[in-house]
CSV table of C-alpha atoms and ligand atoms in Angstrom, one decimal:
chain,number,residue,atom,x,y,z
A,1426,MET,CA,-4.2,-3.6,-13.7
A,1427,LYS,CA,-6.7,-6.2,-12.7
A,1428,TYR,CA,-5.8,-9.9,-12.2
A,1429,ILE,CA,-7.6,-13.1,-12.5
A,1430,SER,CA,-6.9,-16.8,-11.6
A,1431,THR,CA,-6.1,-19.4,-14.2
A,1432,ARG,CA,-8.9,-21.4,-12.7
A,1433,ASN,CA,-11.5,-18.7,-12.4
A,1434,ASN,CA,-11.3,-15.7,-14.8
A,1435,SER,CA,-14.6,-14.0,-13.8
A,1436,LYS,CA,-13.3,-12.8,-10.4
A,1437,GLU,CA,-11.0,-9.8,-10.4
A,1438,HIS,CA,-8.1,-9.3,-7.9
A,1439,SER,CA,-5.8,-6.4,-7.1
A,1440,PHE,CA,-2.0,-6.5,-7.4
A,1441,GLU,CA,-1.9,-6.2,-3.6
A,1442,GLU,CA,-3.9,-9.4,-3.2
A,1443,VAL,CA,-1.9,-11.2,-5.9
A,1444,PHE,CA,1.4,-10.2,-4.3
A,1445,ILE,CA,0.5,-11.0,-0.7
A,1446,LYS,CA,-1.4,-14.3,-1.4
A,1447,GLY,CA,0.9,-15.7,-4.1
A,1448,LEU,CA,-1.6,-18.5,-5.0
A,1449,ALA,CA,-5.3,-17.9,-5.7
A,1450,ASP,CA,-7.8,-19.5,-3.2
A,1451,ASP,CA,-9.1,-21.7,-6.0
A,1452,GLY,CA,-5.6,-23.2,-6.4
A,1453,GLY,CA,-5.0,-21.4,-9.6
A,1454,LEU,CA,-2.2,-18.9,-10.5
A,1455,PHE,CA,-2.8,-15.2,-10.8
A,1456,ILE,CA,-2.3,-13.6,-14.2
A,1457,PRO,CA,-3.2,-10.1,-15.5
A,1458,LYS,CA,-6.7,-9.8,-17.0
A,1459,GLU,CA,-5.1,-7.9,-19.9
A,1460,ILE,CA,-1.5,-7.3,-20.8
A,1461,LYS,CA,-0.2,-4.1,-22.2
A,1462,LYS,CA,1.5,-4.6,-25.5
A,1463,TYR,CA,4.3,-2.2,-26.5
A,1464,THR,CA,4.5,-0.9,-30.0
A,1465,GLN,CA,7.9,-0.7,-31.7
A,1466,GLU,CA,7.9,3.0,-31.1
A,1467,GLU,CA,7.3,2.6,-27.4
A,1468,LEU,CA,10.0,0.0,-27.3
A,1469,ASN,CA,12.4,2.4,-29.0
A,1470,SER,CA,11.6,5.0,-26.3
A,1471,LEU,CA,12.7,2.5,-23.6
A,1472,SER,CA,15.9,1.4,-25.3
A,1473,GLU,CA,18.4,3.8,-23.8
A,1474,LEU,CA,17.3,3.6,-20.2
A,1475,SER,CA,19.4,2.4,-17.3
A,1476,TYR,CA,18.4,-1.0,-15.8
A,1477,GLN,CA,16.7,0.7,-12.9
A,1478,ASP,CA,14.8,3.2,-15.0
A,1479,LEU,CA,13.7,0.5,-17.4
A,1480,ALA,CA,12.5,-1.6,-14.4
A,1481,LYS,CA,10.4,1.4,-13.2
A,1482,LYS,CA,8.7,1.7,-16.7
A,1483,ILE,CA,8.1,-2.0,-17.1
A,1484,ILE,CA,6.9,-2.8,-13.6
A,1485,TYR,CA,4.7,0.2,-12.9
A,1486,PRO,CA,1.7,-0.7,-15.1
A,1487,PHE,CA,1.4,-4.0,-13.3
A,1488,ILE,CA,1.3,-2.5,-9.8
A,1489,GLY,CA,-0.2,0.9,-10.2
A,1490,ASP,CA,-2.9,0.3,-7.6
A,1491,PHE,CA,-0.3,-0.8,-5.0
A,1492,MET,CA,2.0,2.2,-4.9
A,1493,SER,CA,2.7,5.5,-6.8
A,1494,GLU,CA,5.3,5.8,-9.5
A,1495,SER,CA,7.6,7.8,-7.2
A,1496,GLU,CA,7.3,5.2,-4.4
A,1497,LEU,CA,8.2,2.5,-6.9
A,1498,SER,CA,11.1,4.5,-8.1
A,1499,LEU,CA,12.6,4.8,-4.6
A,1500,ILE,CA,12.1,1.1,-4.0
A,1501,ILE,CA,13.7,0.0,-7.2
A,1502,ASP,CA,16.8,2.2,-6.6
A,1503,LYS,CA,17.0,0.9,-3.1
A,1504,SER,CA,16.6,-2.8,-4.2
A,1505,TYR,CA,19.3,-2.7,-6.8
A,1506,SER,CA,21.8,-0.7,-4.7
A,1507,THR,CA,22.7,-4.1,-3.1
A,1508,PHE,CA,24.1,-5.4,-6.4
A,1509,ARG,CA,27.8,-5.6,-7.3
A,1510,LYS,CA,27.1,-4.2,-10.8
A,1511,LYS,CA,25.8,-0.7,-11.4
A,1512,ASN,CA,23.5,-2.0,-14.1
A,1513,VAL,CA,22.4,-5.0,-12.0
A,1514,VAL,CA,23.2,-7.5,-14.8
A,1515,ASP,CA,26.2,-8.0,-17.1
A,1516,LEU,CA,26.2,-9.3,-20.7
A,1517,ILE,CA,29.5,-11.1,-21.7
A,1518,LYS,CA,30.5,-12.7,-24.9
A,1519,LEU,CA,31.7,-16.3,-25.3
A,1520,GLY,CA,32.4,-16.5,-29.1
A,1521,ASP,CA,29.2,-16.1,-30.9
A,1522,THR,CA,27.1,-16.7,-27.8
A,1523,LYS,CA,26.2,-14.1,-25.2
A,1524,VAL,CA,25.9,-14.9,-21.6
A,1525,LEU,CA,23.6,-12.7,-19.4
A,1526,GLU,CA,25.1,-12.8,-15.9
A,1527,LEU,CA,22.2,-12.4,-13.4
A,1528,PHE,CA,24.1,-13.4,-10.3
A,1529,HIS,CA,25.6,-10.2,-9.1
A,1530,GLY,CA,23.2,-9.7,-6.2
A,1531,PRO,CA,23.7,-10.4,-2.5
A,1532,THR,CA,23.2,-14.2,-2.7
A,1533,LEU,CA,24.8,-15.0,-6.0
A,1534,ALA,CA,21.8,-16.2,-8.0
A,1535,PHE,CA,19.3,-14.6,-10.4
A,1536,LYS,CA,16.6,-14.9,-7.8
A,1537,ASP,CA,18.0,-11.8,-6.1
A,1538,VAL,CA,16.8,-9.7,-9.0
A,1539,ALA,CA,13.2,-10.3,-8.1
A,1540,MET,CA,13.6,-11.0,-4.4
A,1541,GLN,CA,15.3,-7.8,-3.4
A,1542,LEU,CA,12.4,-5.9,-4.8
A,1543,LEU,CA,9.8,-8.2,-3.1
A,1544,GLY,CA,11.5,-7.6,0.3
A,1545,ASN,CA,11.0,-3.9,-0.1
A,1546,PHE,CA,7.4,-4.4,-1.4
A,1547,TYR,CA,6.7,-6.2,1.9
A,1548,GLU,CA,8.2,-3.4,3.9
A,1549,PHE,CA,6.1,-0.9,2.0
A,1550,TYR,CA,2.9,-3.0,2.5
A,1551,LEU,CA,3.6,-3.5,6.2
A,1552,SER,CA,4.3,0.2,6.8
A,1553,LYS,CA,0.6,0.8,5.7
A,1554,ASN,CA,-1.0,-2.2,7.3
A,1555,SER,CA,-0.7,-3.0,11.0
A,1556,LYS,CA,-0.1,-6.7,10.6
A,1557,ASN,CA,2.5,-9.4,11.1
A,1558,ILE,CA,3.2,-11.6,8.2
A,1559,ASN,CA,4.9,-15.0,8.1
A,1560,ILE,CA,6.5,-15.9,4.8
A,1561,ILE,CA,6.9,-19.6,4.3
A,1562,VAL,CA,8.9,-20.8,1.3
A,1563,ALA,CA,10.3,-24.0,0.0
A,1564,THR,CA,13.7,-23.8,-1.7
A,1565,SER,CA,16.0,-26.0,-3.7
A,1566,GLY,CA,18.8,-23.8,-2.5
A,1567,ASP,CA,18.7,-20.4,-4.1
A,1568,THR,CA,15.2,-19.0,-3.5
A,1569,GLY,CA,15.6,-19.4,0.2
A,1570,ALA,CA,18.9,-17.5,0.3
A,1571,ALA,CA,17.5,-14.7,-1.8
A,1572,ALA,CA,14.4,-14.5,0.2
A,1573,ILE,CA,16.2,-14.5,3.5
A,1574,ASP,CA,18.5,-11.7,2.4
A,1575,ALA,CA,15.6,-9.7,1.2
A,1576,ILE,CA,13.6,-10.1,4.4
A,1577,LYS,CA,16.2,-10.3,7.2
A,1578,GLY,CA,15.8,-7.6,9.8
A,1579,LYS,CA,12.6,-6.2,8.3
A,1580,LYS,CA,9.9,-5.3,10.8
A,1581,ASN,CA,6.6,-7.2,11.3
A,1582,VAL,CA,7.7,-10.1,9.0
A,1583,ASN,CA,9.2,-13.4,9.7
A,1584,ILE,CA,10.6,-15.9,7.2
A,1585,PHE,CA,10.6,-19.7,7.4
A,1586,VAL,CA,12.6,-21.4,4.7
A,1587,LEU,CA,12.2,-25.2,4.1
A,1588,HIS,CA,15.2,-26.7,2.3
A,1589,PRO,CA,15.8,-30.4,1.5
A,1590,HIS,CA,18.2,-31.7,4.2
A,1591,ASN,CA,21.6,-32.5,2.7
A,1592,LYS,CA,20.4,-31.8,-0.8
A,1593,VAL,CA,21.6,-28.3,-1.2
A,1594,SER,CA,25.3,-27.4,-1.6
A,1595,PRO,CA,27.1,-26.4,1.6
A,1596,VAL,CA,27.6,-22.9,0.1
A,1597,GLN,CA,23.9,-22.6,-0.6
A,1598,ARG,CA,23.1,-23.7,2.9
A,1599,LYS,CA,25.6,-21.4,4.6
A,1600,ILE,CA,24.3,-18.4,2.8
A,1601,MET,CA,21.0,-19.1,4.4
A,1602,SER,CA,22.0,-20.6,7.8
A,1603,THR,CA,24.6,-18.0,8.8
A,1604,VAL,CA,22.0,-15.3,8.9
A,1605,LYS,CA,21.5,-14.4,12.6
A,1606,GLU,CA,18.5,-12.0,12.5
A,1607,ASN,CA,15.7,-13.2,14.7
A,1608,ASN,CA,13.0,-13.0,12.0
A,1609,VAL,CA,14.8,-15.8,10.0
A,1610,PHE,CA,14.1,-19.5,10.5
A,1611,ASN,CA,15.8,-22.3,8.5
A,1612,ILE,CA,14.2,-25.7,8.4
A,1613,ALA,CA,16.0,-28.7,6.8
A,1614,ILE,CA,13.3,-31.1,5.8
A,1615,GLU,CA,14.1,-34.8,5.6
A,1616,GLY,CA,13.0,-35.1,2.0
A,1617,ASN,CA,13.6,-33.7,-1.4
A,1618,PHE,CA,12.6,-30.3,-2.9
A,1619,ASP,CA,9.2,-31.5,-4.1
A,1620,ASP,CA,8.5,-32.7,-0.5
A,1621,CYS,CA,9.3,-29.2,0.7
A,1622,GLN,CA,7.1,-27.6,-1.9
A,1623,ASN,CA,4.2,-30.0,-1.0
A,1624,LEU,CA,4.5,-29.1,2.7
A,1625,VAL,CA,4.2,-25.4,1.9
A,1626,LYS,CA,1.3,-26.1,-0.4
A,1627,ALA,CA,-0.5,-28.2,2.3
A,1628,MET,CA,0.1,-25.4,4.9
A,1629,PHE,CA,-1.4,-22.8,2.5
A,1630,ALA,CA,-4.4,-25.1,1.8
A,1631,ASP,CA,-5.1,-25.4,5.5
A,1632,LYS,CA,-6.9,-22.1,5.9
A,1633,ASP,CA,-7.2,-22.3,9.7
A,1634,PHE,CA,-3.4,-22.5,9.9
A,1635,SER,CA,-2.5,-20.2,7.1
A,1636,ASN,CA,-4.9,-17.4,8.2
A,1637,SER,CA,-4.0,-17.8,11.8
A,1638,ILE,CA,-0.4,-16.9,11.1
A,1639,ASN,CA,-1.0,-14.5,8.1
A,1640,MET,CA,1.0,-16.8,5.9
A,1641,SER,CA,2.5,-15.4,2.7
A,1642,GLY,CA,4.6,-16.9,-0.1
A,1643,VAL,CA,7.5,-15.8,-2.2
A,1644,ASN,CA,8.0,-18.9,-4.3
A,1645,SER,CA,8.4,-18.6,-8.0
A,1646,ILE,CA,4.7,-18.6,-8.7
A,1647,ASN,CA,4.5,-15.1,-7.1
A,1648,TRP,CA,3.6,-12.8,-9.9
A,1649,ALA,CA,5.7,-10.0,-8.5
A,1650,ARG,CA,8.8,-12.1,-9.2
A,1651,ILE,CA,7.8,-12.8,-12.8
A,1652,ILE,CA,7.4,-9.1,-13.6
A,1653,ALA,CA,10.7,-8.2,-12.0
A,1654,GLN,CA,12.4,-10.9,-14.1
A,1655,ALA,CA,10.8,-9.7,-17.4
A,1656,VAL,CA,12.9,-6.6,-17.0
A,1657,TYR,CA,16.2,-8.2,-17.9
A,1658,TYR,CA,14.8,-9.7,-21.1
A,1659,PHE,CA,13.9,-6.2,-22.2
A,1660,TYR,CA,17.2,-4.8,-21.0
A,1661,THR,CA,19.2,-7.4,-22.9
A,1662,TYR,CA,17.2,-7.0,-26.0
A,1663,PHE,CA,18.1,-3.3,-26.0
A,1664,LEU,CA,21.8,-4.0,-25.4
A,1665,ILE,CA,22.1,-6.0,-28.6
A,1666,LYS,CA,22.7,-3.7,-31.6
A,1667,ASP,CA,22.1,-4.8,-35.2
A,1668,LYS,CA,19.7,-7.5,-34.0
A,1669,LYS,CA,19.0,-10.6,-36.0
A,1670,SER,CA,16.5,-12.9,-34.4
A,1671,ILE,CA,16.9,-13.1,-30.6
A,1672,ASN,CA,16.8,-16.4,-28.8
A,1673,PHE,CA,17.1,-16.9,-25.0
A,1674,SER,CA,18.3,-20.2,-23.5
A,1675,VAL,CA,17.0,-20.5,-20.0
A,1676,PRO,CA,18.0,-23.1,-17.4
A,1677,THR,CA,14.6,-24.1,-16.2
A,1678,GLY,CA,13.1,-25.7,-13.1
A,1679,ASN,CA,9.8,-24.3,-12.0
A,1680,PHE,CA,9.2,-22.5,-15.4
A,1681,GLY,CA,9.3,-19.1,-13.7
A,1682,ASP,CA,12.3,-17.5,-15.3
A,1683,VAL,CA,11.5,-18.7,-18.8
A,1684,TYR,CA,7.9,-17.7,-18.3
A,1685,ALA,CA,9.1,-14.2,-17.6
A,1686,GLY,CA,10.7,-14.3,-21.1
A,1687,TYR,CA,7.4,-15.5,-22.6
A,1688,LEU,CA,5.6,-12.6,-20.8
A,1689,SER,CA,8.0,-10.2,-22.3
A,1690,LYS,CA,7.2,-11.6,-25.7
A,1691,LYS,CA,3.5,-11.2,-25.0
A,1692,MET,CA,4.2,-7.6,-24.1
A,1693,GLY,CA,5.6,-7.1,-27.6
A,1694,LEU,CA,9.3,-7.7,-27.2
A,1695,PRO,CA,10.4,-9.4,-30.5
A,1696,ILE,CA,11.9,-12.6,-29.1
A,1697,ASN,CA,12.2,-15.5,-31.5
A,1698,LYS,CA,12.5,-18.6,-29.4
A,1699,LEU,CA,12.8,-19.3,-25.7
A,1700,ILE,CA,14.8,-22.5,-25.1
A,1701,VAL,CA,13.7,-24.5,-22.1
A,1702,ALA,CA,16.9,-26.1,-20.9
A,1703,THR,CA,16.5,-28.8,-18.3
A,1704,ASN,CA,18.8,-31.2,-16.4
A,1705,LYS,CA,18.0,-34.9,-16.1
A,1706,ASN,CA,14.7,-33.9,-14.5
A,1707,ASP,CA,13.4,-33.2,-17.9
A,1708,ILE,CA,9.6,-33.2,-17.6
A,1709,LEU,CA,9.4,-29.9,-19.5
A,1710,HIS,CA,11.7,-31.1,-22.2
A,1711,ARG,CA,9.6,-34.2,-22.7
A,1712,ALA,CA,6.4,-32.2,-22.7
A,1713,ILE,CA,7.7,-29.8,-25.3
A,1714,SER,CA,9.4,-32.3,-27.5
A,1715,THR,CA,6.7,-35.1,-27.4
A,1716,GLY,CA,3.5,-33.5,-26.0
A,1717,LYS,CA,3.6,-35.9,-23.0
A,1718,TYR,CA,3.7,-34.1,-19.6
A,1719,GLU,CA,4.4,-37.0,-17.3
A,1720,VAL,CA,5.6,-36.7,-13.7
A,1721,GLU,CA,8.5,-39.0,-12.8
A,1722,THR,CA,10.6,-39.3,-9.7
A,1723,VAL,CA,13.1,-36.6,-8.9
A,1724,PHE,CA,16.8,-37.3,-9.6
A,1725,GLU,CA,19.5,-35.5,-7.6
A,1726,THR,CA,21.9,-33.8,-10.0
A,1727,ASN,CA,24.8,-31.5,-10.0
A,1728,SER,CA,22.4,-28.6,-10.8
A,1729,PRO,CA,20.2,-29.0,-7.7
A,1730,SER,CA,18.2,-25.7,-8.2
A,1731,MET,CA,16.6,-27.4,-11.1
A,1732,ASP,CA,15.9,-30.8,-9.4
A,1733,ILE,CA,12.1,-30.4,-9.8
A,1734,GLN,CA,9.4,-32.5,-11.4
A,1735,VAL,CA,6.3,-30.4,-11.1
A,1736,ALA,CA,6.9,-27.1,-12.8
A,1737,SER,CA,4.4,-24.9,-11.0
A,1738,ASN,CA,4.4,-21.9,-13.4
A,1739,PHE,CA,3.6,-24.2,-16.3
A,1740,GLU,CA,-0.1,-23.7,-15.4
A,1741,ARG,CA,0.1,-20.1,-16.7
A,1742,LEU,CA,1.1,-21.4,-20.1
A,1743,ILE,CA,-1.5,-24.1,-20.1
A,1744,TYR,CA,-4.1,-21.4,-19.6
A,1745,ASP,CA,-3.0,-19.7,-22.7
A,1746,LEU,CA,-2.9,-23.0,-24.7
A,1747,ASN,CA,-6.4,-23.7,-23.6
A,1748,ASP,CA,-7.5,-20.4,-25.2
A,1749,PHE,CA,-7.9,-18.7,-21.8
A,1750,ASP,CA,-10.5,-21.2,-20.7
A,1751,ASP,CA,-10.5,-21.4,-16.9
A,1752,ILE,CA,-12.7,-24.5,-16.6
A,1753,GLU,CA,-10.5,-26.4,-19.0
A,1754,THR,CA,-7.3,-25.3,-17.3
A,1755,LYS,CA,-8.7,-26.5,-14.0
A,1756,ASP,CA,-9.6,-29.9,-15.6
A,1757,VAL,CA,-6.1,-30.2,-17.0
A,1758,MET,CA,-4.4,-29.4,-13.7
A,1759,ILE,CA,-6.6,-31.8,-11.8
A,1760,LYS,CA,-5.8,-34.5,-14.3
A,1761,ILE,CA,-2.1,-33.8,-13.9
A,1762,LYS,CA,-2.5,-34.0,-10.1
A,1763,ASP,CA,-4.6,-37.2,-10.1
A,1764,GLU,CA,-3.0,-39.2,-12.9
A,1765,GLY,CA,0.5,-37.7,-12.9
A,1766,LYS,CA,0.3,-37.1,-16.6
A,1767,TYR,CA,-1.3,-35.2,-19.4
A,1768,ILE,CA,-1.0,-35.4,-23.2
A,1769,PHE,CA,-1.2,-32.2,-25.2
A,1770,ALA,CA,-3.2,-32.3,-28.4
A,1771,LYS,CA,-1.3,-31.7,-31.6
A,1772,ASN,CA,-2.6,-28.2,-32.1
A,1773,ARG,CA,-1.6,-27.2,-28.6
A,1774,LEU,CA,1.9,-28.7,-29.0
A,1775,GLU,CA,2.3,-26.6,-32.2
A,1776,LYS,CA,1.3,-23.6,-30.2
A,1777,ILE,CA,3.9,-24.3,-27.6
A,1778,ARG,CA,6.6,-24.7,-30.2
A,1779,LYS,CA,5.9,-21.3,-31.7
A,1780,ASP,CA,7.5,-19.8,-28.7
A,1781,PHE,CA,9.5,-22.6,-27.1
A,1782,LEU,CA,12.2,-25.1,-27.9
A,1783,SER,CA,13.7,-27.5,-25.4
A,1784,GLU,CA,16.7,-29.7,-24.6
A,1785,SER,CA,18.0,-31.6,-21.6
A,1786,MET,CA,21.5,-32.2,-20.4
A,1787,ASN,CA,22.8,-35.1,-18.4
A,1788,GLU,CA,25.4,-34.7,-15.7
A,1789,GLU,CA,28.3,-35.8,-17.8
A,1790,GLU,CA,27.4,-33.2,-20.5
A,1791,VAL,CA,27.2,-30.5,-17.9
A,1792,ILE,CA,30.7,-31.4,-16.6
A,1793,GLU,CA,32.0,-31.4,-20.1
A,1794,THR,CA,30.4,-28.1,-21.0
A,1795,ILE,CA,32.0,-26.4,-18.0
A,1796,ARG,CA,35.4,-27.9,-19.0
A,1797,ASN,CA,35.1,-26.9,-22.7
A,1798,ILE,CA,34.1,-23.3,-21.9
A,1799,TYR,CA,36.9,-23.0,-19.4
A,1800,ASN,CA,39.5,-24.3,-21.7
A,1801,LYS,CA,38.3,-22.1,-24.5
A,1802,TYR,CA,37.5,-18.8,-22.8
A,1803,LYS,CA,38.8,-19.1,-19.2
A,1804,VAL,CA,35.3,-18.4,-17.9
A,1805,ILE,CA,33.8,-20.7,-15.3
A,1806,LEU,CA,30.1,-21.4,-15.7
A,1807,ASP,CA,28.0,-22.7,-12.9
A,1808,PRO,CA,26.3,-26.1,-13.7
A,1809,HIS,CA,22.9,-24.4,-14.3
A,1810,THR,CA,24.3,-21.9,-16.7
A,1811,ALA,CA,26.2,-24.8,-18.4
A,1812,ILE,CA,22.9,-26.5,-19.0
A,1813,GLY,CA,21.6,-23.3,-20.7
A,1814,LEU,CA,24.6,-23.2,-22.9
A,1815,GLY,CA,24.8,-26.9,-23.7
A,1816,ALA,CA,21.1,-27.0,-24.6
A,1817,LEU,CA,21.6,-24.1,-26.9
A,1818,ASN,CA,24.5,-25.8,-28.6
A,1819,LYS,CA,22.5,-29.0,-29.1
A,1820,ILE,CA,19.7,-27.1,-30.7
A,1821,ASN,CA,22.0,-25.2,-32.9
A,1822,ILE,CA,19.8,-22.2,-33.8
A,1823,GLU,CA,20.7,-19.2,-36.0
A,1824,GLY,CA,20.5,-15.7,-34.6
A,1825,ASP,CA,21.6,-13.7,-31.5
A,1826,ASN,CA,21.7,-16.3,-28.8
A,1827,ILE,CA,21.7,-15.4,-25.2
A,1828,VAL,CA,22.2,-17.8,-22.3
A,1829,LEU,CA,20.9,-16.8,-18.9
A,1830,ALA,CA,23.6,-17.3,-16.3
A,1831,THR,CA,21.6,-18.0,-13.2
A,1832,ALA,CA,24.2,-18.6,-10.5
A,1833,HIS,CA,27.7,-17.8,-9.6
A,1834,PRO,CA,29.9,-20.9,-9.9
A,1835,CYS,CA,31.2,-20.7,-6.3
A,1836,LYS,CA,27.8,-21.9,-5.2
A,1837,PHE,CA,28.5,-25.3,-6.7
A,1838,PRO,CA,32.2,-26.0,-6.0
A,1839,ASP,CA,31.9,-29.8,-6.3
A,1840,ALA,CA,30.8,-29.7,-9.9
A,1841,ILE,CA,33.4,-27.2,-10.9
A,1842,ASP,CA,36.1,-29.1,-9.1
A,1843,LYS,CA,35.1,-32.3,-10.8
A,1844,SER,CA,35.1,-30.6,-14.2
A,1845,ILE,CA,38.3,-28.4,-14.1
A,1846,SER,CA,39.9,-29.2,-10.8
A,1847,ILE,CA,39.5,-25.6,-9.6
A,1848,LYS,CA,37.7,-24.5,-6.5
A,1849,PRO,CA,36.0,-21.2,-7.5
A,1850,SER,CA,36.3,-18.6,-4.8
A,1851,LEU,CA,33.4,-16.6,-3.3
A,1852,PRO,CA,33.3,-12.9,-3.9
A,1853,SER,CA,35.1,-11.3,-1.0
A,1854,GLU,CA,31.8,-9.9,0.3
A,1855,LEU,CA,30.7,-13.4,1.1
A,1856,GLN,CA,33.9,-15.0,2.2
A,1857,TYR,CA,32.8,-14.7,5.9
A,1858,ILE,CA,30.1,-17.3,5.6
A,1859,MET,CA,32.6,-20.2,5.4
A,1860,ASP,CA,33.4,-20.2,9.1
A,1861,LYS,CA,30.4,-18.6,10.7
A,1862,LYS,CA,28.0,-20.4,13.0
A,1863,GLU,CA,25.0,-21.9,11.3
A,1864,TYR,CA,21.4,-21.8,12.5
A,1865,TYR,CA,19.0,-24.4,11.2
A,1866,ASP,CA,16.8,-27.3,12.5
A,1867,ILE,CA,16.1,-30.7,11.0
A,1868,VAL,CA,12.4,-31.5,10.8
A,1869,PRO,CA,10.7,-34.7,9.4
A,1870,ASN,CA,8.8,-34.6,6.1
A,1871,ASN,CA,5.5,-34.3,7.8
A,1872,VAL,CA,2.9,-31.5,7.6
A,1873,SER,CA,1.8,-31.4,11.2
A,1874,LYS,CA,5.3,-31.6,12.6
A,1875,THR,CA,6.3,-28.7,10.3
A,1876,LYS,CA,3.3,-26.6,11.4
A,1877,GLN,CA,4.1,-27.3,15.1
A,1878,TYR,CA,7.6,-26.2,14.5
A,1879,ILE,CA,6.4,-22.9,13.1
A,1880,LYS,CA,3.8,-22.4,15.8
A,1881,ASP,CA,6.4,-23.0,18.5
A,1882,LYS,CA,8.8,-20.4,17.0
A,1883,LEU,CA,6.0,-17.9,16.9
A,1884,LYS,CA,5.1,-18.3,20.6
B,2034,PLP,C1,15.9,-21.3,-9.4
B,2034,PLP,C2,17.0,-21.6,-10.4
B,2034,PLP,C3,16.8,-22.0,-11.7
B,2034,PLP,C4,15.4,-22.3,-12.2
B,2034,PLP,O1,14.5,-21.2,-12.3
B,2034,PLP,P1,13.0,-21.4,-12.5
B,2034,PLP,O2,12.4,-20.0,-12.5
B,2034,PLP,O3,12.5,-22.2,-11.3
B,2034,PLP,O4,12.8,-22.1,-13.8
B,2034,PLP,C5,17.9,-22.1,-12.5
B,2034,PLP,N1,19.1,-21.9,-12.1
B,2034,PLP,C6,19.4,-21.5,-10.8
B,2034,PLP,C7,20.7,-21.2,-10.4
B,2034,PLP,C8,18.3,-21.3,-9.9
B,2034,PLP,O5,18.5,-20.9,-8.7
């Protein structure tokens, strides 16, 4: 499969380049030049596979020039052997709604599903290239943990994780900071998540710096993550027998996870609607409901992994809305950057709404949803998952409705305690982090200071 950038579709790229670079040199996002669309017959032939075998079938066409099918097979089995569920994910029922639990990996959030695979992709790549790579990633709490677990102890690769100081939950921080391997560096930035993200972008844009350290990224724009996430949409679809119309409600920040659902739909999976569920940082809900994409300041909420204003992956959808016009996509993205807003024409908004609906949830509603669900079913939802469920209930759509459960509730004990006066316990495998020594440094929200920190560590 060949890839192009959303800002230049005449130049082709290999999967290896897409994976290692993350972001295209022209500032655009990588997407496949063409996407394989499954027929109903082909879908049927996939419907009985185990999660791992399905992942092999779905992912291979995207990466065929990077490794052989048998190499991928070994890597997938290895990646998912770290999960607490044999089938990686679990689908549970809450009344008429189904909840897809994606948090049974080592760091208790859905991001493990993609990141465990990426860690092994790096190992594979570095076993064939004599290079040292430095992964630099911004996190609102979960990406960093998942990336650290996937990379720790691997040869010829270091990982630097920037998290917003005091703005991730203590459990989120401890999962990252108690890791002792010497290729792992935690940096607490004095700023918010968007500041962390901007620092990483600025370091990538500085070619002298980024080339000098072989900088690589694993943030949610990395295409490898998207394809790994598409797998659970297929898997869930096949789990549901006597299907009506299938809707997924997805707690959304950077538009990565829900974009993976959209990709699955483009690949022929008959999904009806994808519900973009946001917290009070509702830029995507405002864009989808009114056509106005307008950047506001970031609020801190009880669902910190979604406290984001600029939804990086949205550019991939904008490219489709612009009828695959790279020049126009570039113009739109520059306008958004310069003016902080963009208004979608009516026909484009209609196009968005063919696939997406949206809702947002305020903090009170999140607390109430956790309480209602606990009282009714004795199931504790984490605040992000509660947003997915609450948004779905607000929209009130017919069909088979599936909410993506993106994190284990124990990662956000304050919200749970506030809601139902219970402190959710960590799975026994992770209990040890609570009183282990933490390793992280506090760095000002400043590009040159951050670069200097990284250079010093690499000496
Ligand atoms: C990252 C994250 C999200 C948002 O996912 P995106 O792909 O950025 O939209 C939602 N919930 C949790 C728990 C997360 O960690």
